CSV table of C-alpha atoms and ligand atoms in Angstrom, one decimal:
chain,number,residue,atom,x,y,z
A,1,MET,CA,-0.4,0.0,-0.2
A,2,THR,CA,1.8,3.1,-0.8
A,3,GLY,CA,1.3,6.1,1.8
A,4,GLN,CA,0.4,4.6,5.4
A,5,SER,CA,0.3,6.9,8.4
A,6,LYS,CA,0.6,5.1,11.9
A,7,GLU,CA,-2.2,7.3,12.6
A,8,SER,CA,-5.5,6.3,10.2
A,9,HIS,CA,-3.4,2.7,12.1
A,10,GLU,CA,-4.2,3.6,15.2
A,11,ALA,CA,-7.7,4.7,14.7
A,12,GLY,CA,-8.6,1.6,13.5
A,13,GLY,CA,-8.9,0.4,16.6
A,14,ARG,CA,-7.6,-2.0,19.5
A,15,ARG,CA,-6.2,-5.7,18.4
A,16,GLY,CA,-8.2,-8.6,18.0
A,17,GLU,CA,-11.9,-6.8,16.4
A,18,CYS,CA,-11.9,-8.7,13.8
A,19,VAL,CA,-10.5,-12.5,11.7
A,20,VAL,CA,-10.1,-11.1,8.3
A,21,MET,CA,-10.9,-14.9,6.2
A,22,LYS,CA,-10.1,-15.0,2.6
A,23,PHE,CA,-10.8,-17.9,0.7
A,24,GLY,CA,-9.5,-18.9,-2.3
A,25,GLY,CA,-10.8,-20.2,-5.6
A,26,THR,CA,-10.5,-23.4,-4.4
A,27,SER,CA,-11.8,-23.4,-1.7
A,28,VAL,CA,-14.6,-22.4,-3.1
A,29,GLU,CA,-14.7,-24.0,-6.3
A,30,ASP,CA,-18.0,-25.9,-5.8
A,31,ALA,CA,-21.5,-25.6,-3.9
A,32,THR,CA,-19.4,-28.8,-1.5
A,33,ALA,CA,-17.0,-26.2,-1.1
A,34,ILE,CA,-19.2,-23.5,-0.6
A,35,ARG,CA,-20.3,-25.1,2.1
A,36,ARG,CA,-17.3,-26.4,4.9
A,37,VAL,CA,-17.2,-22.4,3.9
A,38,SER,CA,-19.7,-21.6,5.8
A,39,GLN,CA,-19.2,-23.9,8.4
A,40,LEU,CA,-16.0,-22.4,8.9
A,41,VAL,CA,-17.5,-19.0,9.0
A,42,LYS,CA,-19.9,-20.1,11.9
A,43,ARG,CA,-16.9,-21.0,13.8
A,44,ARG,CA,-16.2,-17.8,13.8
A,45,LEU,CA,-19.0,-15.2,14.3
A,46,ARG,CA,-18.4,-14.2,18.1
A,47,HIS,CA,-15.0,-12.9,16.4
A,48,PRO,CA,-16.4,-10.9,13.9
A,49,PRO,CA,-15.0,-12.0,10.4
A,50,VAL,CA,-14.3,-10.2,6.9
A,51,VAL,CA,-15.5,-12.3,4.3
A,52,VAL,CA,-13.2,-12.2,1.7
A,53,VAL,CA,-13.4,-14.3,-1.7
A,54,SER,CA,-12.0,-15.4,-5.0
A,55,ALA,CA,-13.4,-16.8,-8.2
A,56,LEU,CA,-14.7,-19.4,-8.1
A,57,GLY,CA,-12.1,-21.8,-8.9
A,58,GLY,CA,-10.7,-21.3,-12.2
A,59,VAL,CA,-12.6,-19.0,-13.5
A,60,THR,CA,-10.1,-15.7,-13.8
A,61,ASP,CA,-8.3,-18.0,-16.3
A,62,GLN,CA,-10.7,-19.0,-17.4
A,63,LEU,CA,-12.8,-14.6,-18.2
A,64,LEU,CA,-8.6,-14.4,-19.0
A,65,ASN,CA,-8.6,-16.5,-22.1
A,66,ALA,CA,-11.6,-16.0,-23.8
A,67,ALA,CA,-10.7,-12.1,-23.0
A,68,LYS,CA,-7.7,-12.9,-25.1
A,69,SER,CA,-9.8,-15.4,-28.0
A,70,ALA,CA,-11.6,-12.6,-28.3
A,71,ALA,CA,-9.0,-9.8,-29.3
A,72,GLY,CA,-7.8,-12.7,-31.0
A,73,SER,CA,-10.8,-12.8,-33.8
A,74,ARG,CA,-11.6,-16.0,-31.9
A,75,LEU,CA,-15.7,-14.5,-30.7
A,76,GLU,CA,-17.1,-17.7,-30.9
A,77,SER,CA,-14.5,-19.4,-28.7
A,78,ALA,CA,-14.9,-16.5,-26.4
A,79,ARG,CA,-18.8,-16.6,-25.9
A,80,GLU,CA,-18.5,-20.4,-25.5
A,81,VAL,CA,-16.0,-20.4,-22.4
A,82,VAL,CA,-18.1,-17.2,-20.9
A,83,ARG,CA,-21.7,-20.1,-21.6
A,84,HIS,CA,-19.8,-23.3,-19.9
A,85,LEU,CA,-18.9,-19.8,-16.8
A,86,ARG,CA,-22.8,-18.8,-17.3
A,87,GLN,CA,-23.9,-23.0,-16.4
A,88,ARG,CA,-21.2,-22.9,-13.6
A,89,HIS,CA,-22.9,-20.8,-11.7
A,90,GLN,CA,-25.9,-21.6,-12.5
A,91,THR,CA,-25.6,-25.3,-11.1
A,92,VAL,CA,-23.7,-24.0,-7.9
A,93,ALA,CA,-26.1,-21.2,-7.3
A,94,SER,CA,-28.6,-23.7,-7.8
A,95,GLU,CA,-27.1,-26.2,-5.2
A,96,LEU,CA,-26.9,-23.6,-2.0
A,97,VAL,CA,-30.1,-21.9,-2.6
A,98,GLU,CA,-33.6,-22.7,-2.3
A,99,LYS,CA,-35.8,-22.3,-5.1
A,100,GLN,CA,-37.1,-19.3,-4.6
A,101,GLN,CA,-33.7,-17.1,-3.6
A,102,TYR,CA,-32.4,-18.6,-6.2
A,103,GLU,CA,-34.6,-16.8,-8.8
A,104,CYS,CA,-33.0,-13.7,-6.7
A,105,LEU,CA,-29.7,-14.4,-7.4
A,106,TRP,CA,-30.5,-14.6,-10.6
A,107,ALA,CA,-31.3,-11.0,-11.3
A,108,GLU,CA,-27.1,-10.0,-9.5
A,109,LEU,CA,-25.8,-12.5,-11.8
A,110,GLU,CA,-27.3,-12.6,-14.7
A,111,PRO,CA,-26.4,-9.1,-16.0
A,112,ALA,CA,-22.7,-9.8,-15.1
A,113,PHE,CA,-23.4,-12.2,-17.3
A,114,ASP,CA,-25.1,-10.2,-19.9
A,115,MET,CA,-22.3,-7.5,-19.5
A,116,LEU,CA,-19.5,-9.8,-19.8
A,117,ASP,CA,-21.0,-11.0,-23.6
A,118,SER,CA,-21.0,-7.0,-25.0
A,119,LEU,CA,-17.4,-6.7,-23.5
A,120,LEU,CA,-16.3,-9.3,-25.3
A,121,ASP,CA,-18.1,-7.2,-27.9
A,122,GLU,CA,-16.0,-4.2,-27.7
A,123,ILE,CA,-12.6,-6.1,-27.3
A,124,ALA,CA,-13.3,-7.8,-30.6
A,125,ALA,CA,-14.4,-4.5,-32.2
A,126,ALA,CA,-10.7,-2.8,-30.5
A,127,GLY,CA,-8.9,-6.3,-31.9
A,128,ALA,CA,-6.9,-5.9,-28.5
A,129,LEU,CA,-8.2,-6.5,-25.0
A,130,LEU,CA,-7.0,-3.3,-23.2
A,131,PRO,CA,-5.6,-3.1,-19.5
A,132,GLN,CA,-9.0,-1.1,-18.5
A,133,VAL,CA,-11.5,-4.3,-20.4
A,134,GLN,CA,-9.8,-6.2,-18.8
A,135,ASP,CA,-10.0,-5.3,-15.3
A,136,ARG,CA,-14.1,-4.8,-16.3
A,137,PHE,CA,-13.4,-8.3,-17.4
A,138,LEU,CA,-11.5,-10.2,-14.7
A,139,GLY,CA,-13.5,-8.6,-12.1
A,140,VAL,CA,-16.8,-10.3,-12.5
A,141,GLY,CA,-15.1,-13.7,-11.6
A,142,GLU,CA,-15.1,-12.7,-8.2
A,143,TYR,CA,-18.5,-10.5,-7.9
A,144,LEU,CA,-19.6,-13.1,-8.9
A,145,SER,CA,-17.9,-15.5,-6.1
A,146,SER,CA,-18.6,-13.1,-3.7
A,147,LYS,CA,-22.6,-12.7,-5.2
A,148,VAL,CA,-23.1,-16.9,-4.2
A,149,LEU,CA,-21.1,-17.1,-1.5
A,150,HIS,CA,-23.3,-14.8,-0.1
A,151,ALA,CA,-26.6,-16.3,-0.3
A,152,ALA,CA,-25.0,-19.4,1.0
A,153,LEU,CA,-24.1,-17.7,4.3
A,154,LEU,CA,-27.7,-16.5,4.2
A,155,ARG,CA,-29.2,-19.3,3.6
A,156,ALA,CA,-27.7,-20.9,6.6
A,157,GLY,CA,-29.1,-18.2,8.4
A,158,PHE,CA,-26.2,-16.1,9.1
A,159,ASP,CA,-26.8,-12.4,9.2
A,160,VAL,CA,-24.2,-11.3,6.4
A,161,THR,CA,-23.9,-8.5,4.2
A,162,TRP,CA,-22.6,-8.4,0.9
A,163,VAL,CA,-20.2,-5.5,0.3
A,164,ASP,CA,-18.8,-4.0,-3.1
A,165,SER,CA,-15.7,-3.8,-3.1
A,166,LYS,CA,-14.9,-1.4,-5.5
A,167,GLN,CA,-16.6,1.1,-3.0
A,168,CYS,CA,-13.6,-0.3,-0.7
A,169,LEU,CA,-10.4,-0.6,-2.4
A,170,VAL,CA,-9.1,3.0,-3.3
A,171,THR,CA,-6.8,1.7,-6.1
A,172,ASP,CA,-3.2,3.6,-8.2
A,173,GLU,CA,-4.1,4.1,-11.8
A,174,VAL,CA,-1.8,0.8,-13.0
A,175,HIS,CA,-4.3,-0.9,-14.5
A,176,THR,CA,-4.4,-5.1,-14.1
A,177,HIS,CA,-1.1,-4.7,-11.4
A,178,ALA,CA,-3.0,-1.6,-9.2
A,179,THR,CA,-2.4,-0.8,-5.2
A,180,PRO,CA,-4.5,0.1,-3.0
A,181,LEU,CA,-3.9,3.5,-1.9
A,182,TRP,CA,-3.5,3.7,2.1
A,183,GLU,CA,-5.6,7.3,3.3
A,184,GLU,CA,-8.4,6.8,1.2
A,185,THR,CA,-8.9,3.1,1.5
A,186,THR,CA,-8.9,2.9,5.2
A,187,GLU,CA,-11.2,5.4,5.1
A,188,ARG,CA,-13.5,3.5,3.1
A,189,VAL,CA,-13.3,0.2,4.9
A,190,ARG,CA,-13.7,2.0,8.0
A,191,THR,CA,-16.9,3.7,6.9
A,192,VAL,CA,-18.3,0.4,5.2
A,193,LEU,CA,-17.4,-2.4,6.3
A,194,LEU,CA,-16.9,-0.7,11.1
A,195,PRO,CA,-21.0,-0.3,10.7
A,196,LEU,CA,-21.1,-3.6,9.9
A,197,LEU,CA,-19.6,-5.3,11.7
A,198,HIS,CA,-20.7,-3.3,15.0
A,199,SER,CA,-23.9,-4.1,13.8
A,200,GLY,CA,-23.4,-8.0,14.4
A,201,GLN,CA,-23.1,-8.5,9.9
A,202,VAL,CA,-20.8,-10.3,8.5
A,203,PRO,CA,-19.6,-9.0,5.9
A,204,VAL,CA,-18.5,-10.5,2.7
A,205,LEU,CA,-16.8,-9.3,-0.9
A,206,GLY,CA,-14.8,-9.9,-3.6
A,207,GLY,CA,-11.1,-10.4,-4.0
A,208,PHE,CA,-9.2,-8.8,-6.5
A,209,VAL,CA,-11.0,-6.2,-6.9
A,210,GLY,CA,-11.1,-2.0,-6.5
A,211,ALA,CA,-11.5,0.8,-8.4
A,212,THR,CA,-9.7,4.2,-8.8
A,213,ARG,CA,-10.9,7.7,-6.9
A,214,ASP,CA,-12.6,8.2,-9.8
A,215,GLY,CA,-14.3,4.9,-9.3
A,216,VAL,CA,-13.0,2.7,-12.4
A,217,PRO,CA,-12.5,-0.8,-12.1
A,218,THR,CA,-9.1,-1.8,-11.3
A,219,THR,CA,-7.6,-5.5,-10.8
A,220,LEU,CA,-5.0,-6.0,-7.4
A,221,GLY,CA,-2.6,-8.4,-10.3
A,222,ARG,CA,-3.3,-11.7,-9.9
A,223,GLY,CA,-3.4,-13.7,-6.7
A,224,GLY,CA,-4.6,-10.5,-5.6
A,225,SER,CA,-7.6,-11.3,-3.6
A,226,ASP,CA,-4.9,-12.0,-0.7
A,227,CYS,CA,-3.5,-9.1,-1.1
A,228,SER,CA,-7.3,-7.0,-0.3
A,229,ALA,CA,-7.8,-9.1,2.6
A,230,ALA,CA,-4.3,-8.3,4.6
A,231,THR,CA,-5.5,-4.3,3.0
A,232,ILE,CA,-8.5,-4.8,5.3
A,233,GLY,CA,-6.5,-6.9,8.6
A,234,VAL,CA,-4.3,-4.3,8.4
A,235,VAL,CA,-6.8,-1.1,8.3
A,236,LEU,CA,-8.9,-2.6,10.5
A,237,ASN,CA,-6.3,-3.7,13.3
A,238,ALA,CA,-7.0,-7.2,12.3
A,239,ARG,CA,-7.0,-10.1,15.2
A,240,ARG,CA,-5.7,-12.1,12.3
A,241,ILE,CA,-5.4,-12.6,8.6
A,242,GLU,CA,-6.5,-16.0,7.4
A,243,ILE,CA,-5.4,-17.5,4.1
A,244,TRP,CA,-7.8,-21.1,3.6
A,245,THR,CA,-6.2,-23.1,0.5
A,246,ASP,CA,-6.3,-26.9,0.4
A,247,VAL,CA,-3.1,-28.0,1.3
A,248,ASP,CA,-2.9,-27.5,4.9
A,249,GLY,CA,-0.5,-25.0,5.9
A,250,VAL,CA,2.8,-23.9,4.3
A,251,MET,CA,4.9,-28.1,4.0
A,252,THR,CA,8.9,-27.8,5.0
A,253,THR,CA,8.8,-28.8,1.1
A,254,ASP,CA,7.0,-29.2,-1.8
A,255,PRO,CA,5.2,-32.9,-1.5
A,256,ASP,CA,5.2,-33.5,-5.2
A,257,LEU,CA,9.2,-34.4,-4.7
A,258,CYS,CA,8.8,-35.0,-1.4
A,259,ALA,CA,6.4,-36.7,0.3
A,260,GLU,CA,7.4,-36.8,3.2
A,261,ALA,CA,6.8,-33.6,3.9
A,262,ILE,CA,5.1,-31.9,6.7
A,263,ARG,CA,3.3,-28.3,7.4
A,264,ILE,CA,5.3,-25.4,9.0
A,265,THR,CA,3.5,-24.9,12.5
A,266,SER,CA,5.3,-21.5,12.9
A,267,MET,CA,7.2,-19.6,10.4
A,268,SER,CA,8.1,-15.8,10.4
A,269,PHE,CA,7.2,-13.5,8.0
A,270,ASN,CA,11.5,-13.3,6.7
A,271,GLU,CA,11.2,-16.3,6.3
A,272,ALA,CA,7.0,-16.5,4.2
A,273,ALA,CA,9.5,-13.9,2.3
A,274,GLU,CA,12.4,-16.1,1.6
A,275,LEU,CA,10.6,-19.2,0.4
A,276,ALA,CA,7.7,-17.2,-1.8
A,277,HIS,CA,10.8,-15.4,-3.7
A,278,PHE,CA,12.4,-19.1,-3.9
A,279,GLY,CA,9.9,-20.9,-6.0
A,280,ALA,CA,7.8,-22.1,-3.1
A,281,LYS,CA,4.0,-21.0,-3.9
A,282,VAL,CA,3.1,-19.1,0.0
A,283,LEU,CA,1.9,-16.5,0.0
A,284,HIS,CA,1.1,-13.5,-2.4
A,285,PRO,CA,3.8,-11.3,-2.1
A,286,ALA,CA,1.9,-8.6,-1.1
A,287,THR,CA,0.4,-10.3,1.4
A,288,ILE,CA,3.2,-10.2,3.5
A,289,ALA,CA,5.0,-6.8,3.4
A,290,PRO,CA,2.0,-5.1,4.7
A,291,ALA,CA,0.9,-7.2,7.3
A,292,MET,CA,4.4,-7.9,8.7
A,293,GLN,CA,4.7,-3.4,8.4
A,294,HIS,CA,2.0,-3.9,11.0
A,295,ASN,CA,2.4,-7.3,12.7
A,296,ILE,CA,-0.8,-8.8,12.2
A,297,PRO,CA,0.1,-12.2,12.4
A,298,VAL,CA,-1.2,-14.0,9.0
A,299,TRP,CA,-3.0,-18.1,9.7
A,300,VAL,CA,-2.7,-20.6,6.1
A,301,LEU,CA,-4.9,-22.9,6.4
A,302,ASN,CA,-6.8,-26.1,4.4
A,303,SER,CA,-10.9,-24.8,4.0
A,304,ARG,CA,-10.9,-28.8,3.1
A,305,ASN,CA,-9.0,-30.1,6.5
A,306,SER,CA,-9.7,-27.5,9.1
A,307,GLU,CA,-8.8,-30.1,12.0
A,308,SER,CA,-5.2,-30.3,10.4
A,309,GLY,CA,-4.4,-26.4,12.4
A,310,GLY,CA,-3.0,-24.9,9.3
A,311,THR,CA,0.3,-22.5,9.9
A,312,GLU,CA,0.2,-18.9,11.9
A,313,ILE,CA,3.3,-16.1,10.6
A,314,THR,CA,3.9,-14.1,13.3
A,315,ALA,CA,6.7,-11.7,12.9
A,316,HIS,CA,9.7,-13.7,15.5
A,317,THR,CA,9.7,-17.6,15.3
A,318,ARG,CA,10.5,-19.2,18.6
A,319,GLU,CA,13.0,-21.6,17.0
A,320,ASN,CA,15.5,-19.8,15.6
A,321,GLY,CA,18.9,-21.8,13.5
A,322,ARG,CA,16.3,-24.6,13.2
A,323,VAL,CA,15.9,-25.1,8.9
A,324,LYS,CA,12.2,-25.1,7.9
A,325,ALA,CA,11.3,-25.5,4.6
A,326,ILE,CA,13.5,-26.6,1.8
A,327,THR,CA,12.7,-25.3,-2.0
A,328,THR,CA,13.6,-25.4,-5.1
A,329,LYS,CA,14.1,-24.2,-8.5
A,330,PRO,CA,14.9,-26.5,-11.5
A,331,GLY,CA,15.4,-24.4,-15.2
A,332,VAL,CA,18.5,-22.3,-13.1
A,333,ALA,CA,22.0,-22.1,-14.7
A,334,VAL,CA,25.8,-20.8,-14.0
A,335,PHE,CA,28.2,-19.0,-15.6
A,336,GLU,CA,31.4,-17.8,-14.2
A,337,ILE,CA,32.7,-15.0,-14.8
A,338,GLU,CA,36.6,-14.5,-15.2
A,339,PRO,CA,37.6,-10.6,-15.9
A,340,SER,CA,41.6,-11.5,-17.3
A,341,ARG,CA,42.2,-8.2,-14.1
A,342,ARG,CA,40.3,-7.4,-11.3
A,343,LEU,CA,36.4,-7.8,-11.3
A,344,ARG,CA,35.3,-4.1,-11.8
A,345,PRO,CA,32.1,-2.0,-11.4
A,346,ASP,CA,31.9,-1.0,-15.0
A,347,LEU,CA,32.0,-5.2,-15.8
A,348,LEU,CA,29.6,-5.9,-13.4
A,349,ARG,CA,27.5,-3.4,-14.9
A,350,GLN,CA,28.0,-4.6,-18.5
A,351,VAL,CA,27.2,-8.4,-17.7
A,352,PHE,CA,23.7,-7.1,-15.5
A,353,ASP,CA,23.0,-4.8,-18.5
A,354,ILE,CA,23.8,-8.0,-20.7
A,355,PHE,CA,21.9,-11.1,-18.6
A,356,GLU,CA,19.3,-8.3,-18.1
A,357,ARG,CA,18.6,-7.5,-22.0
A,358,HIS,CA,17.8,-11.8,-22.6
A,359,GLN,CA,15.3,-11.1,-18.7
A,360,PHE,CA,17.3,-13.8,-17.1
A,361,SER,CA,16.5,-12.8,-13.3
A,362,LEU,CA,19.8,-12.8,-10.8
A,363,GLU,CA,19.0,-16.3,-7.5
A,364,VAL,CA,22.9,-15.7,-6.3
A,365,LEU,CA,25.6,-14.1,-7.2
A,366,SER,CA,28.8,-14.8,-5.6
A,367,ALA,CA,32.0,-12.7,-5.8
A,368,SER,CA,35.7,-12.5,-5.0
A,369,HIS,CA,38.7,-10.0,-6.5
A,370,SER,CA,38.7,-12.0,-9.6
A,371,SER,CA,35.8,-13.7,-10.6
A,372,LEU,CA,32.4,-14.0,-10.6
A,373,SER,CA,29.6,-16.6,-10.0
A,374,LEU,CA,26.3,-16.5,-10.7
A,375,VAL,CA,22.9,-18.6,-11.0
A,376,MET,CA,20.5,-16.4,-13.5
A,377,SER,CA,17.0,-18.9,-13.4
A,378,ALA,CA,17.3,-18.9,-17.5
A,379,GLY,CA,15.0,-16.1,-19.4
A,380,GLY,CA,16.3,-16.5,-23.3
A,381,ASP,CA,18.9,-18.0,-25.6
A,382,LEU,CA,21.6,-18.7,-23.5
A,383,PRO,CA,24.5,-20.1,-25.8
A,384,ALA,CA,23.6,-15.5,-27.2
A,385,VAL,CA,23.5,-14.3,-23.8
A,386,ALA,CA,27.2,-16.1,-22.9
A,387,GLN,CA,29.0,-15.3,-26.5
A,388,LYS,CA,27.9,-11.9,-25.2
A,389,LEU,CA,29.3,-12.6,-21.8
A,390,GLY,CA,32.5,-14.1,-23.6
A,391,GLU,CA,33.2,-10.3,-25.4
A,392,LEU,CA,33.7,-9.4,-21.3
A,393,ALA,CA,35.8,-11.6,-20.2
A,394,LYS,CA,35.8,-15.8,-20.0
A,395,VAL,CA,33.6,-17.7,-19.5
A,396,ARG,CA,32.4,-20.8,-18.4
A,397,TRP,CA,28.1,-21.8,-18.0
A,398,GLU,CA,26.1,-24.4,-17.2
A,399,SER,CA,22.5,-25.4,-17.9
A,400,HIS,CA,19.7,-27.4,-16.6
A,401,LYS,CA,20.3,-27.0,-13.0
A,402,ALA,CA,17.6,-26.6,-10.3
A,403,LEU,CA,19.5,-24.3,-7.0
A,404,ILE,CA,18.7,-26.0,-3.7
A,405,CYS,CA,17.8,-23.8,-0.2
A,406,LEU,CA,17.2,-24.4,3.5
A,407,VAL,CA,15.4,-21.3,4.9
A,408,GLY,CA,15.4,-20.3,8.1
A,409,GLU,CA,16.0,-17.7,10.9
A,410,LYS,CA,19.8,-17.9,11.8
A,411,ILE,CA,20.8,-20.5,9.9
A,412,ALA,CA,23.8,-19.2,8.0
A,413,ARG,CA,25.8,-18.5,11.2
A,414,SER,CA,25.1,-22.6,11.8
A,415,PRO,CA,27.9,-23.5,10.8
A,416,GLU,CA,27.2,-27.3,11.4
A,417,ILE,CA,24.1,-27.4,9.4
A,418,ALA,CA,26.0,-26.5,5.8
A,419,SER,CA,28.1,-29.5,7.3
A,420,GLN,CA,25.6,-31.9,7.5
A,421,VAL,CA,24.3,-30.7,4.7
A,422,LEU,CA,27.2,-31.6,2.8
A,423,HIS,CA,27.9,-34.4,3.9
A,424,ALA,CA,24.6,-35.6,2.5
A,425,ILE,CA,24.8,-35.1,-0.6
A,426,ALA,CA,28.7,-35.2,-1.7
A,427,ASP,CA,27.8,-37.3,-3.9
A,428,LEU,CA,25.7,-35.6,-5.5
A,429,GLU,CA,27.9,-32.9,-7.1
A,430,ILE,CA,27.1,-29.7,-5.1
A,431,ARG,CA,28.2,-27.0,-7.4
A,432,LEU,CA,28.2,-22.8,-5.8
A,433,ILE,CA,26.9,-22.8,-2.1
A,434,CYS,CA,26.2,-19.9,-0.3
A,435,GLN,CA,25.6,-19.2,3.0
A,436,GLY,CA,25.7,-15.8,4.8
A,437,ALA,CA,24.4,-13.9,2.7
A,438,SER,CA,21.3,-13.5,4.2
A,439,GLU,CA,20.9,-14.9,7.4
A,440,ARG,CA,17.9,-17.2,6.9
A,441,ASN,CA,19.1,-18.9,3.6
A,442,ILE,CA,21.5,-21.2,2.6
A,443,SER,CA,21.8,-22.2,-1.1
A,444,PHE,CA,23.6,-24.6,-3.5
A,445,VAL,CA,23.2,-26.2,-6.8
A,446,VAL,CA,23.4,-29.2,-8.7
A,447,ASP,CA,22.2,-30.8,-11.8
A,448,GLU,CA,18.6,-30.4,-12.1
A,449,SER,CA,18.5,-34.7,-12.6
A,450,ARG,CA,19.8,-34.8,-9.3
A,451,ALA,CA,17.7,-32.0,-7.5
A,452,GLU,CA,14.5,-35.2,-6.3
A,453,GLU,CA,16.1,-36.9,-4.6
A,454,ALA,CA,18.6,-34.0,-3.3
A,455,VAL,CA,15.4,-32.9,-1.3
A,456,ARG,CA,14.4,-36.5,-0.2
A,457,ARG,CA,17.6,-37.3,1.2
A,458,LEU,CA,18.0,-33.4,3.3
A,459,HIS,CA,14.7,-33.6,4.2
A,460,GLU,CA,15.2,-36.8,5.7
A,461,LEU,CA,18.0,-35.3,7.2
A,462,LEU,CA,16.7,-32.4,8.0
A,463,PHE,CA,13.2,-33.2,9.1
A,464,PRO,CA,13.5,-37.2,10.4
A,465,VAL,CA,10.3,-38.8,10.6
A,466,GLY,CA,11.5,-40.4,14.4
A,467,ALA,CA,11.3,-37.0,15.9
A,468,ARG,CA,8.2,-35.6,14.7
A,469,ALA,CA,6.0,-36.7,16.9
A,470,GLY,CA,4.2,-33.6,19.6
A,471,THR,CA,5.9,-30.5,16.8
A,472,HIS,CA,2.3,-30.1,15.5
A,473,PRO,CA,-0.1,-29.4,18.3
A,474,ALA,CA,-3.0,-28.0,16.8
A,475,PRO,CA,-3.0,-24.4,17.3
A,476,ALA,CA,-4.7,-21.6,20.2
A,477,VAL,CA,-6.8,-21.1,17.2
A,478,TYR,CA,-9.1,-24.7,16.5
A,479,GLN,CA,-9.9,-24.6,20.9
A,480,PRO,CA,-13.5,-25.4,20.8
A,481,ALA,CA,-15.8,-22.8,17.5
A,482,ALA,CA,-18.1,-19.9,19.3
A,483,PRO,CA,-22.2,-21.0,19.6
A,484,ALA,CA,-23.4,-20.2,16.2
A,485,ARG,CA,-25.6,-17.7,16.3
A,486,THR,CA,-28.1,-18.1,13.4
A,487,THR,CA,-30.3,-14.1,12.8
A,488,ALA,CA,-32.1,-14.8,10.2
B,501,LIG,N1,-9.3,-14.9,-8.9
B,501,LIG,C1,-8.0,-13.6,-8.9
B,501,LIG,C2,-6.9,-14.9,-10.2
B,501,LIG,O1,-6.8,-15.6,-9.9
B,501,LIG,C3,-7.5,-13.4,-7.7
B,501,LIG,C4,-7.4,-13.8,-6.3
B,501,LIG,O2,-7.4,-15.3,-7.8
B,501,LIG,O3,-6.1,-13.6,-5.6
B,501,LIG,O4,-5.4,-14.1,-9.7
B,502,MG,MG1,-8.0,-17.4,-8.2
């Protein structure tokens, strides 16, 4: 968020007045999932909750594809996508609510589909998808999901109010990647949401969407519902922000690579940011930043398995000097650059210019007075880059490598971790080790083909099965739920 002031934050009142619950697309993918959400909301009624929801699973991608098809003169296939979405929302809505309520709900949803159709015409006529139009088009996904969820919660007997996110999140004009403006958003969120909360209502609003000061719809970038939730959480000085998804929490490593992966019970914002940077699908970085700045705990929770306990992310972690997670990033290349003389700043600049021009991004760098080793995530044409670099210095490069990172607060200060790790995978030909550039990261490179094995062995070493019992107690959040308040 831009320009946020401490004063306006403090005016938000005591910590602990509400819990922001954000449900991602998979948590609302069909009627069964939405009924589960309604149970989860019920457990938070005493807090009270503010509910933020993404579009139904997969909808944003489909909308984007439809819009692109229309721009590329494939109007008929674009219309087909919208027809399919219309059908899907109809089915979900009719499974959730009674006939009479369905009629009312459909009267609100149908105009949105008509608008999608006419926007398709507009896009096709323009022959291009303009950012402003894209925002209006994609934002419909969250309008629909929030209306459907609102109806389901009403049906379940809760005192809920649908809120238009465009009335709450005031953003800059950077269409498709807008950023909420702190002062205006604070003022709006308080004006709109506080009276509802004070009168015991549960506000339900779509994530991802906002509007400029002039009311032109914007979106916050893909995955932006997390950012909506964090913004609202910060403005309301929430007790915590809950990100409900389809995994048990942040995991020690990618469960697809290593079936032994387990849930991390608690971690710091810095660890989460480090993980996000090194490729773990944790949280949208825009969530971490405001919550971190205002020290509001963020929980990652599984809407399909709410008893699992989730992961708590806070400013401080109790366990320093311990590896929390292992990440891998395949498809990286290692470059070793040796100039004929000492390494000079202008050479560095030229090297980075070349990488930038070919859209390579830097993952790890280690340098001495006479040489430079870089791990880059692969962009364009590797041989062309190598040739350009070769005009400046002696260059060796290797591709098809994987970067493996160990993340944990203060681990770089524990040399025994690096030595254990080296010992465990000494036979895998580790290339380039970087320890200490960041306090909370030790990273190294192996052949892509050995990455999975390296991760499995390290996981075995760092998270031995026998040592796990009792290390993941269910947190206090999961103590008995509040009695349901069912005002019809
Ligand atoms: N529905 C949007 C997307 O898929 C926003 C979100 O899910 O956070 O990017
Ligand atoms: Mg989504």
